[in-house]
Short mmCIF file of C-alpha atoms and ligand atoms in Angstrom, two decimals:
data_model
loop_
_atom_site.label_atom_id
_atom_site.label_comp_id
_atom_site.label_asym_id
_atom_site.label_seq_id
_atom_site.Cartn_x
_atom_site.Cartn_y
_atom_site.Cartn_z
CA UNK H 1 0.56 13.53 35.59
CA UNK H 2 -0.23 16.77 33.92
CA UNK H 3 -3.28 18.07 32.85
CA UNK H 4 -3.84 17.13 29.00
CA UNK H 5 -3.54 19.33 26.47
CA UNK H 6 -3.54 19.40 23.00
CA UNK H 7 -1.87 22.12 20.85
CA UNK H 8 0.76 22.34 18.43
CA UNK H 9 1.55 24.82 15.52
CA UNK H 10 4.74 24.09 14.09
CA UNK H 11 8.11 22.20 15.07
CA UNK H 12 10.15 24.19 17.21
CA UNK H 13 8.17 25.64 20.01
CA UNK H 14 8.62 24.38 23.50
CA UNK H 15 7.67 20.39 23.67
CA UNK H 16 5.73 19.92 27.07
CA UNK H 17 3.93 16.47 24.96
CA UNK H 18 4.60 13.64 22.24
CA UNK H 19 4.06 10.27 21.62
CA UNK H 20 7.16 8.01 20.72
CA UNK H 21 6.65 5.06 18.49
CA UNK H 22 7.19 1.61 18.87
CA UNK H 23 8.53 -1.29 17.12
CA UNK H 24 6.78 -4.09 18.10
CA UNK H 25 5.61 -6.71 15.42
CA UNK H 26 6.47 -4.13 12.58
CA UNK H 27 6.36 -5.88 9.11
CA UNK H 28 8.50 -6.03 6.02
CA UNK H 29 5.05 -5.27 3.57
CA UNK H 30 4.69 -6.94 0.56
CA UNK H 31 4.75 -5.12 -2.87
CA UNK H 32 2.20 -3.13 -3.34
CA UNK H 33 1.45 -0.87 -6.42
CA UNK H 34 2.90 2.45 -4.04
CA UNK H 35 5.54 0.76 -2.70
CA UNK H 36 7.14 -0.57 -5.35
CA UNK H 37 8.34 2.89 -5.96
CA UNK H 38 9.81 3.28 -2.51
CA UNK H 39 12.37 0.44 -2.27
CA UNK H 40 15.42 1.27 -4.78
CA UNK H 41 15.95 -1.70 -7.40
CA UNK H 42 19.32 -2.32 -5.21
CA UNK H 43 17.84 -2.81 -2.11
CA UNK H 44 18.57 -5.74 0.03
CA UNK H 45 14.54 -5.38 0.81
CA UNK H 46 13.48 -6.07 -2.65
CA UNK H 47 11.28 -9.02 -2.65
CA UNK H 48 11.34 -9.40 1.18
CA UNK H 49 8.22 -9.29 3.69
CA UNK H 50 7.22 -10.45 6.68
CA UNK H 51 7.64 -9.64 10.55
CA UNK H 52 11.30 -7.95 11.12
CA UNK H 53 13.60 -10.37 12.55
CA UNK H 54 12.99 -10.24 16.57
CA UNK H 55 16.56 -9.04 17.28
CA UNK H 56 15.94 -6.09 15.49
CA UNK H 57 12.70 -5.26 16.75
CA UNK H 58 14.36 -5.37 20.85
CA UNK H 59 17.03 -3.13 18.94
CA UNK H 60 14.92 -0.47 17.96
CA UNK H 61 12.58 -0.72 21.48
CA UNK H 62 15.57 -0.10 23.36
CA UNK H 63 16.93 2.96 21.44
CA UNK H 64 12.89 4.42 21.26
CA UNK H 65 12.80 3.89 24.96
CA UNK H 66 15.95 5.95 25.28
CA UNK H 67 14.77 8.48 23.53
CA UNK H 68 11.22 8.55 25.72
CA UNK H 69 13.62 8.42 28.86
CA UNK H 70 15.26 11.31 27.67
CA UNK H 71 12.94 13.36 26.97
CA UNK H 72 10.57 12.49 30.00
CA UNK H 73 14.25 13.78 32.55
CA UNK H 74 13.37 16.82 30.61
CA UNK H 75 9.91 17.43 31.63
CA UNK H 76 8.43 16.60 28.47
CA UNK H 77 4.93 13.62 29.02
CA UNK H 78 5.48 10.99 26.63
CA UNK H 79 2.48 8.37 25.40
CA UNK H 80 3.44 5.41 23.57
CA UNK H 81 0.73 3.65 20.89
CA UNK H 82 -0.70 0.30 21.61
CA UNK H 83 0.69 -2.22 18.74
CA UNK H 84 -1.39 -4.34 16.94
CA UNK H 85 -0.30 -7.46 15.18
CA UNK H 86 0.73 -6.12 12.29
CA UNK H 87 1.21 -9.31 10.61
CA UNK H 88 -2.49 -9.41 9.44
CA UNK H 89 -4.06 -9.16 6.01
CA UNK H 90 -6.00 -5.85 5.26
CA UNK H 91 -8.92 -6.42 3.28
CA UNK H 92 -11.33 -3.72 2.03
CA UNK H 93 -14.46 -3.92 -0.47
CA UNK H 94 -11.83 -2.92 -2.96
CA UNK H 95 -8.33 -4.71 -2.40
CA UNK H 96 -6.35 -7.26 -0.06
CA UNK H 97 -2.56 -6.57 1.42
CA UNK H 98 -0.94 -9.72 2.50
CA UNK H 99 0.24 -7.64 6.01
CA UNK H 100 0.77 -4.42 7.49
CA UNK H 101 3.64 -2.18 8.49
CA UNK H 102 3.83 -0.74 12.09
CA UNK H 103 3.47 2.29 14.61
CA UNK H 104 7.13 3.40 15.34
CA UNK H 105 6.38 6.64 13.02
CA UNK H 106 3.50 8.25 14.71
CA UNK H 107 4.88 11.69 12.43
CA UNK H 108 3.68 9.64 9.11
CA UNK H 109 0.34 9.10 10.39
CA UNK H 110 -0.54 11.87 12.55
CA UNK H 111 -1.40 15.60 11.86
CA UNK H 112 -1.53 18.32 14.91
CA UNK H 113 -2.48 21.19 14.06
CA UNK H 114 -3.53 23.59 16.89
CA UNK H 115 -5.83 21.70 18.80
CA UNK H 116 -6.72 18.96 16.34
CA UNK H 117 -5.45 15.80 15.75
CA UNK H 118 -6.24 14.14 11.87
CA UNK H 119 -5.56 10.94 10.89
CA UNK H 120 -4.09 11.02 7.28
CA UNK H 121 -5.59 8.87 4.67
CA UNK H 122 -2.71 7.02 4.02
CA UNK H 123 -1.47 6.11 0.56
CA UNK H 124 -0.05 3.01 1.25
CA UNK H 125 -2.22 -0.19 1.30
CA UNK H 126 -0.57 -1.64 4.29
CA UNK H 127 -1.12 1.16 6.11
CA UNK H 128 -4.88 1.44 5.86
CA UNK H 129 -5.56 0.29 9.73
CA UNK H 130 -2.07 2.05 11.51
CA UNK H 131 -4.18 4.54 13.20
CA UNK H 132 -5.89 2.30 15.03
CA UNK H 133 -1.99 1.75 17.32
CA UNK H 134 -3.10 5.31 18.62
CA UNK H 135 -6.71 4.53 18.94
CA UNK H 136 -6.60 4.51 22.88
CA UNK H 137 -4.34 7.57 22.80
CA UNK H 138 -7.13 9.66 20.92
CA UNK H 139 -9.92 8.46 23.52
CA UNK H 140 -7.82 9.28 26.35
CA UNK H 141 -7.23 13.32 25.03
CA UNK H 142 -10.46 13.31 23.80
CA UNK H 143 -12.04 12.46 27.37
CA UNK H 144 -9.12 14.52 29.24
CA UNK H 145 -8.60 17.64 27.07
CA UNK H 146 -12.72 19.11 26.32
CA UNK H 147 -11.48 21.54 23.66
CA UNK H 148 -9.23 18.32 21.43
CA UNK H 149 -11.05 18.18 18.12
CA UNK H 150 -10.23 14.47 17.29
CA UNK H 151 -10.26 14.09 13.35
CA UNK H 152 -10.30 11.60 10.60
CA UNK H 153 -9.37 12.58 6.68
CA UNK H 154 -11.89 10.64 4.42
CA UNK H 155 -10.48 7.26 4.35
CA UNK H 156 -9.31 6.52 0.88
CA UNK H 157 -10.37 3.53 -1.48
CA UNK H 158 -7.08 2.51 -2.77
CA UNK H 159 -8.13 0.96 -5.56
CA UNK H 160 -5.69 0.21 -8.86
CA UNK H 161 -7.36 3.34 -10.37
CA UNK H 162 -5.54 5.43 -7.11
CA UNK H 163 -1.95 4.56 -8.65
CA UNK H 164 -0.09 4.05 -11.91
CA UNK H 165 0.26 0.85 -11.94
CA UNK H 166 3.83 -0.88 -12.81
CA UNK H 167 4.57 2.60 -13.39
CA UNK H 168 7.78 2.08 -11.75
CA UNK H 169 8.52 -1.24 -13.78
CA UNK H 170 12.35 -1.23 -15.29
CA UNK H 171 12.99 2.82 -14.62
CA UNK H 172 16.25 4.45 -14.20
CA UNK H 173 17.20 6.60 -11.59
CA UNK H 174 17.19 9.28 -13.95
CA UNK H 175 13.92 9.03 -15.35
CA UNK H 176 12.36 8.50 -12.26
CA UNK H 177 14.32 12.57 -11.47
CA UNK H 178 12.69 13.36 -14.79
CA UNK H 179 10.00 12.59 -13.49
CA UNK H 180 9.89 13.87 -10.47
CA UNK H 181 10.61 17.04 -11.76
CA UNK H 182 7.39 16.79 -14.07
CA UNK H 183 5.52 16.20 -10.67
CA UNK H 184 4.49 12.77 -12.54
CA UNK H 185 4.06 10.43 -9.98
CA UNK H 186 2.70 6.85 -8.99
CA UNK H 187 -0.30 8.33 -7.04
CA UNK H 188 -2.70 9.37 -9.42
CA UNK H 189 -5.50 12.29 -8.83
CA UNK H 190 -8.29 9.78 -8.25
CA UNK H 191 -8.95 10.87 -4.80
CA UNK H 192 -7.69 13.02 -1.91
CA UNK H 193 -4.09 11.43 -0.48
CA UNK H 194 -1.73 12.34 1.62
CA UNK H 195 0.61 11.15 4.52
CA UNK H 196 0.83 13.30 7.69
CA UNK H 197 4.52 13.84 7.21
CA UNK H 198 4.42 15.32 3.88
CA UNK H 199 3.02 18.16 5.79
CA UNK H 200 5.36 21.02 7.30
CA UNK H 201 3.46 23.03 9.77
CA UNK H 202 4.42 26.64 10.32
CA UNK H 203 2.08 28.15 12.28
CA UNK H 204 -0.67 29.47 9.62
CA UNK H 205 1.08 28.43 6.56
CA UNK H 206 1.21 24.78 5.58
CA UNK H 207 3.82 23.34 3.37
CA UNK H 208 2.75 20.30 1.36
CA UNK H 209 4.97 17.91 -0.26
CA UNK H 210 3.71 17.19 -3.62
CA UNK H 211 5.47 13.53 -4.21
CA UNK H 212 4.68 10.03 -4.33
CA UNK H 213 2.36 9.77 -0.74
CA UNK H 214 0.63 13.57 -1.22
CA UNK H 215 -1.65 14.88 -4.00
CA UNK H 216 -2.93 17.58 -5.09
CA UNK H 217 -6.36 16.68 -4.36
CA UNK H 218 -5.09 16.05 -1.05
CA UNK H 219 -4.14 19.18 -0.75
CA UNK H 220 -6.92 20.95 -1.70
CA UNK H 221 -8.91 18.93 0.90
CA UNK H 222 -6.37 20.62 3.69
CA UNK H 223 -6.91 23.84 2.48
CA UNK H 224 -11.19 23.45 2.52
CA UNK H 225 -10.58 21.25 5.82
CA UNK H 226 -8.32 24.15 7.38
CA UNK H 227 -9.89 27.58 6.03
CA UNK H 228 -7.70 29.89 8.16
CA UNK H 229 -4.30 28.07 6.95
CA UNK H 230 -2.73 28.74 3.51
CA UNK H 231 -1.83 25.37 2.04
CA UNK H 232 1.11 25.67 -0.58
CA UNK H 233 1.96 22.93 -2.87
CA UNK H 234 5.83 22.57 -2.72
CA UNK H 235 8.16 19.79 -4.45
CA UNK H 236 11.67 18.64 -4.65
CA UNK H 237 13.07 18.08 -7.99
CA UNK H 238 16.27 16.24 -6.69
CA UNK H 239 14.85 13.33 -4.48
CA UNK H 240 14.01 10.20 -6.76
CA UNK H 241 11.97 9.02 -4.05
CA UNK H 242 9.65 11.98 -2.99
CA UNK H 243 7.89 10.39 0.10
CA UNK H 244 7.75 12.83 3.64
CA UNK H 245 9.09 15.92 3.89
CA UNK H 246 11.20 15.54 7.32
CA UNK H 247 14.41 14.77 5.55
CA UNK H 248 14.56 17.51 2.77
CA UNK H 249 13.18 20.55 4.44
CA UNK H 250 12.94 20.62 7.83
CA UNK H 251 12.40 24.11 10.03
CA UNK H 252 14.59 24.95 12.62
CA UNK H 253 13.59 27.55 14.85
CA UNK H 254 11.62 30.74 13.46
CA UNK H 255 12.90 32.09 10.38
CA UNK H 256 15.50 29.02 9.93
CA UNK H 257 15.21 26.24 7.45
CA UNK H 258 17.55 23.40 6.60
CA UNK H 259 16.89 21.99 3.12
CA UNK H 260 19.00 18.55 1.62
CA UNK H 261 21.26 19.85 -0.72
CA UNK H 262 20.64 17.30 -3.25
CA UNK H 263 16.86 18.06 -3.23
CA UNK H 264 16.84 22.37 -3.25
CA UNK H 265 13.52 23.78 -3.46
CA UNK H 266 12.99 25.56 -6.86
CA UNK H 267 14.08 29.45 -6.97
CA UNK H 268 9.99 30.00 -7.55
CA UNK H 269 8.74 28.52 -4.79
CA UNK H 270 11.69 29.80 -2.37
CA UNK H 271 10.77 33.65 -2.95
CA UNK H 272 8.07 33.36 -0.31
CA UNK H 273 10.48 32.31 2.61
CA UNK H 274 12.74 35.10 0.95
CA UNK H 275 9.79 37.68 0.98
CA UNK H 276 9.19 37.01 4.89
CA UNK H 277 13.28 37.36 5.61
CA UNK H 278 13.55 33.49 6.71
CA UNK H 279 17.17 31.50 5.39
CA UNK H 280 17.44 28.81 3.57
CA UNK H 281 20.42 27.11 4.75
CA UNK H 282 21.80 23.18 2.74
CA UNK H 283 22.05 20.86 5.66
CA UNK H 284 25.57 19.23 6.57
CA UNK H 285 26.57 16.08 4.55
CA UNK H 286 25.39 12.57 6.08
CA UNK H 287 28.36 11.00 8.31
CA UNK H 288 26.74 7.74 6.70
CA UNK H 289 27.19 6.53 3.00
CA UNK H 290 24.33 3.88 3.70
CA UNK H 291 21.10 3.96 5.55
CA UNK H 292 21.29 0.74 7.66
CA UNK H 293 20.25 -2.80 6.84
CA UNK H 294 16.53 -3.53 5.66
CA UNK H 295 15.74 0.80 5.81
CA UNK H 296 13.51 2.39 3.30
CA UNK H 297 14.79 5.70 4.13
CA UNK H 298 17.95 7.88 2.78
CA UNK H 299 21.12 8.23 4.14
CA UNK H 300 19.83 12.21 4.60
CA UNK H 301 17.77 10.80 8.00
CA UNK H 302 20.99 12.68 9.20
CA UNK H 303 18.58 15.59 9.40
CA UNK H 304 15.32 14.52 10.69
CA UNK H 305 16.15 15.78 14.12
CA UNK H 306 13.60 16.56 16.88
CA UNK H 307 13.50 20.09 18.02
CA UNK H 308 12.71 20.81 22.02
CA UNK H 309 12.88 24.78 22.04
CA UNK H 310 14.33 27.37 19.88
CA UNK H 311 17.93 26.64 21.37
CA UNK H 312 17.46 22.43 22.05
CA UNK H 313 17.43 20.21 19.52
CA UNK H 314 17.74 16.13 19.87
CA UNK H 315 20.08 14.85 16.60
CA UNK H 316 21.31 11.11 15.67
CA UNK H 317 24.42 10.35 17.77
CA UNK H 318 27.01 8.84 15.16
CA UNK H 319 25.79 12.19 12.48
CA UNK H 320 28.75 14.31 13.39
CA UNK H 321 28.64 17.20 10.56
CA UNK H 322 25.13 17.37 11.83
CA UNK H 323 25.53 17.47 15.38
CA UNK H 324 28.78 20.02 14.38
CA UNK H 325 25.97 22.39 12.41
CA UNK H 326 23.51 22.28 14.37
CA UNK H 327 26.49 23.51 17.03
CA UNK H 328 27.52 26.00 15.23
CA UNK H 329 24.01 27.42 14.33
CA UNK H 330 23.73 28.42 18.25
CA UNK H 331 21.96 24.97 19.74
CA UNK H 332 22.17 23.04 23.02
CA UNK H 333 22.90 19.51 20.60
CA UNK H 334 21.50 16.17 22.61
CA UNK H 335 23.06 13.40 20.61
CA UNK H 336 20.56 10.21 20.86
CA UNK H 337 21.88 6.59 19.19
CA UNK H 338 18.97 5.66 16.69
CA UNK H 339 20.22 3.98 13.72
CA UNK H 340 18.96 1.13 15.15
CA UNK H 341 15.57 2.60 14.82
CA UNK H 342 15.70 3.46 11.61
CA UNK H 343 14.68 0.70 9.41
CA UNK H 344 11.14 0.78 11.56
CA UNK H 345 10.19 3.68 9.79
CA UNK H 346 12.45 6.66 10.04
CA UNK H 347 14.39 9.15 12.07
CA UNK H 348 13.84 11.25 15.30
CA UNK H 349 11.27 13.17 14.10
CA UNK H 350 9.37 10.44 12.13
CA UNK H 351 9.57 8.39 15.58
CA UNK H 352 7.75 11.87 17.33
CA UNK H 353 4.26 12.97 17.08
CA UNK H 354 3.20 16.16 18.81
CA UNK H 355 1.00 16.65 21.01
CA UNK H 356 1.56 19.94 23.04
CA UNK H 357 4.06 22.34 21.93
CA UNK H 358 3.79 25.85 23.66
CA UNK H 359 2.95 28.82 21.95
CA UNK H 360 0.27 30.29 19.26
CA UNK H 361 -0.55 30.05 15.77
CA UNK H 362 1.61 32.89 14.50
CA UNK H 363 1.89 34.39 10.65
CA UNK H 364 5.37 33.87 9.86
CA UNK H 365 4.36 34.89 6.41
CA UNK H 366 2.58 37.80 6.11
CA UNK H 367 3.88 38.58 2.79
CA UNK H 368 2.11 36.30 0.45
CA UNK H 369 4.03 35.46 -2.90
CA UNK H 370 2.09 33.40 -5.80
CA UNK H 371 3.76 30.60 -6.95
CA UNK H 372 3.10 28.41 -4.22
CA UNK H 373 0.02 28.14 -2.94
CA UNK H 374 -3.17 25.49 -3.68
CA UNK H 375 -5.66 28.17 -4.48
CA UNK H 376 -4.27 31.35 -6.08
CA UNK H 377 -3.79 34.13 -3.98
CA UNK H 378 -6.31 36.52 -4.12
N1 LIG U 1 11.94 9.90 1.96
C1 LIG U 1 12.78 10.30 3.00
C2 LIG U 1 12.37 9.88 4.38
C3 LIG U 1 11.83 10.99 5.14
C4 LIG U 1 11.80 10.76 6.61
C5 LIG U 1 14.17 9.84 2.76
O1 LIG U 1 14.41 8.65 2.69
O2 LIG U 1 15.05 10.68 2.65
#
């Protein structure tokens, strides 16, 4: 066993350490006022709750144990969470959720950044508790690794006034674009929210999605929690359902980014990548026209791929334009089956959570454009 570190700055550096989720007991949740907006008015999950059907669940285990097995021939440690039984209430001084959700996304719920590990807030209800699945993991690093800062982001109340709620009552797909656009969404300003994976690291800059999980007060608690990073509020006009940024803009090695090219980052908020010379490439189409049975996520999961080292990159088996791109872009391509994950909370990267990547905190962007950033540049 190797000696534990904790470090991470980004998502391509060398992997040497990362957790891999797990499916057991994860739970169909019950409505709640922020995920009403997540599951699309034609979805065969509408209405549905309750523990996934077993099956499934030894599905998914089998494909996320792959994917640990693969990357441990590789070198790389992986930790797996401890699940809880998900199927529990979660009641607070200020709401009840009939159950919970799960711990295959560690990415969601987890934030590395250098040598600290933060536990989001969490927008949804029925994720209040999920941190606890990595509980044992964060004692262990913190009792192995004497320089592992082991953080906590205030944990939010939730309460109606935290949402708009039935905000998402009878609304098109159009005006919910409109909307998006407007950055008018169901979280309200109440208090500071975010999920981990709205986050894109890049060594001192952080990317925030603004969306339905992250707001701006959220953001502004990053930037006061993390002086020495810039935090930049970024959004996606194009994606109806604005929730984690790992399958609309996703970093490939320095200087490389792959954004969905139904959800482009606005020409304002590009000029910084511009002004530092990275590209800005549209990722290949999705081999898939439909996510897979009972998923909450996009067919564009195509692109949440897990990056090893600035040549290796682990991609979704059957997603052959993006296995093909990714090809012809100059990477060693390791196809791993995981549609059978999916529907537990996401892709290869949602199903990751870092915990040592080599390398340093570098300034990719030295050249600061406004535009983009929580506090105006000074
Ligand atoms: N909201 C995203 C999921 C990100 C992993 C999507 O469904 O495209």
């Amino acid at each position: 066993m190797t000696k534990t570190v904790v470090n991470s700055w980004n998502d391509f550096d060398p992997l040497r350490h990362v957790i891999v989720g797990r499916a057991d007991f994860t739970c169909i949740p019950p409505t709640e006022p922020a995920t009403e907006a997540k599951i699309p008015e034609d979805s065969d999950m509408r209405g549905m709750w309750g523990p996934r059907p077993l099956d499934t669940v030894e599905k998914a285990n089998q494909q996320l144990d792959a994917l640990a097995s693969l990357l441990e021939d590789r070198g790389i440690r992986v930790d797996r969470p401890t699940p809880i039984q998900w199927n529990q209430a979660v009641i607070t001084p200020d709401f009840t959720n009939r159950s919970m959700f799960g711990c295959m996304p560690p990415r969601d719920v987890l934030l590395t950044v250098g040598k600290e590990i933060l536990s989001a807030p969490m927008s949804f209800r029925c994720r209040f508790w999920e941190y606890l699945a990595y509980h044992p993991l964060m004692q262990r690093y913190f009792d192995e690794d004497p320089a592992f800062r082991w953080e906590q982001a205030p944990r939010p109340r939730l309460t109606n006034a935290s949402y708009q709620v039935g905000y998402f009552d009878e609304i098109t797909i159009e005006e919910r674009l409109n909307r998006t656009a407007a950055l008018d969404f169901v979280t309200t300003e109440e208090e500071p929210l975010f999920d981990a994976a709205d986050v894109l690291r890049i060594g001192r800059d952080l990317f925030c999605q603004h969306g339905l999980t992250t707001n701006r007060r959220g953001m502004e608690w990053l930037q006061r929690h993390y002086p020495d990073h810039r935090v930049h509020a970024v959004n996606f006009p194009g994606d109806p359902y604005p929730i984690h940024i790992d399958a609309t803009f996703v970093p490939l090695r320095p200087g490389l980014i792959m954004n969905n090219p139904n959800r482009r980052l606005p020409e304002e908020q590009r000029k910084i990548f511009f002004a530092n010379d990275w590209e800005i490439i549209d990722a290949a189409q999705p081999a898939h026209d439909a996510p897979p049975p009972l998923c909450y996520s996009s067919v564009w999961l195509s692109m949440n791929v897990l990056i090893l080292d600035h040549k290796t990159v682990i991609a979704e088996a059957s997603e052959v334009h993006q296995l093909e791109q990714l090809d012809q872009l100059g990477f060693e391509v390791l196809p791993v089956p995981f549609r059978d994950a999916y529907p537990f909370g996401g892709g290869l990267h949602c199903a990751t959570g870092d915990i040592f990547r080599e390398g340093r905190c570098e300034d990719y962007f030295p050249v600061q454009v406004p535009g983009t950033r929580i506090r105006p540049v000074s």
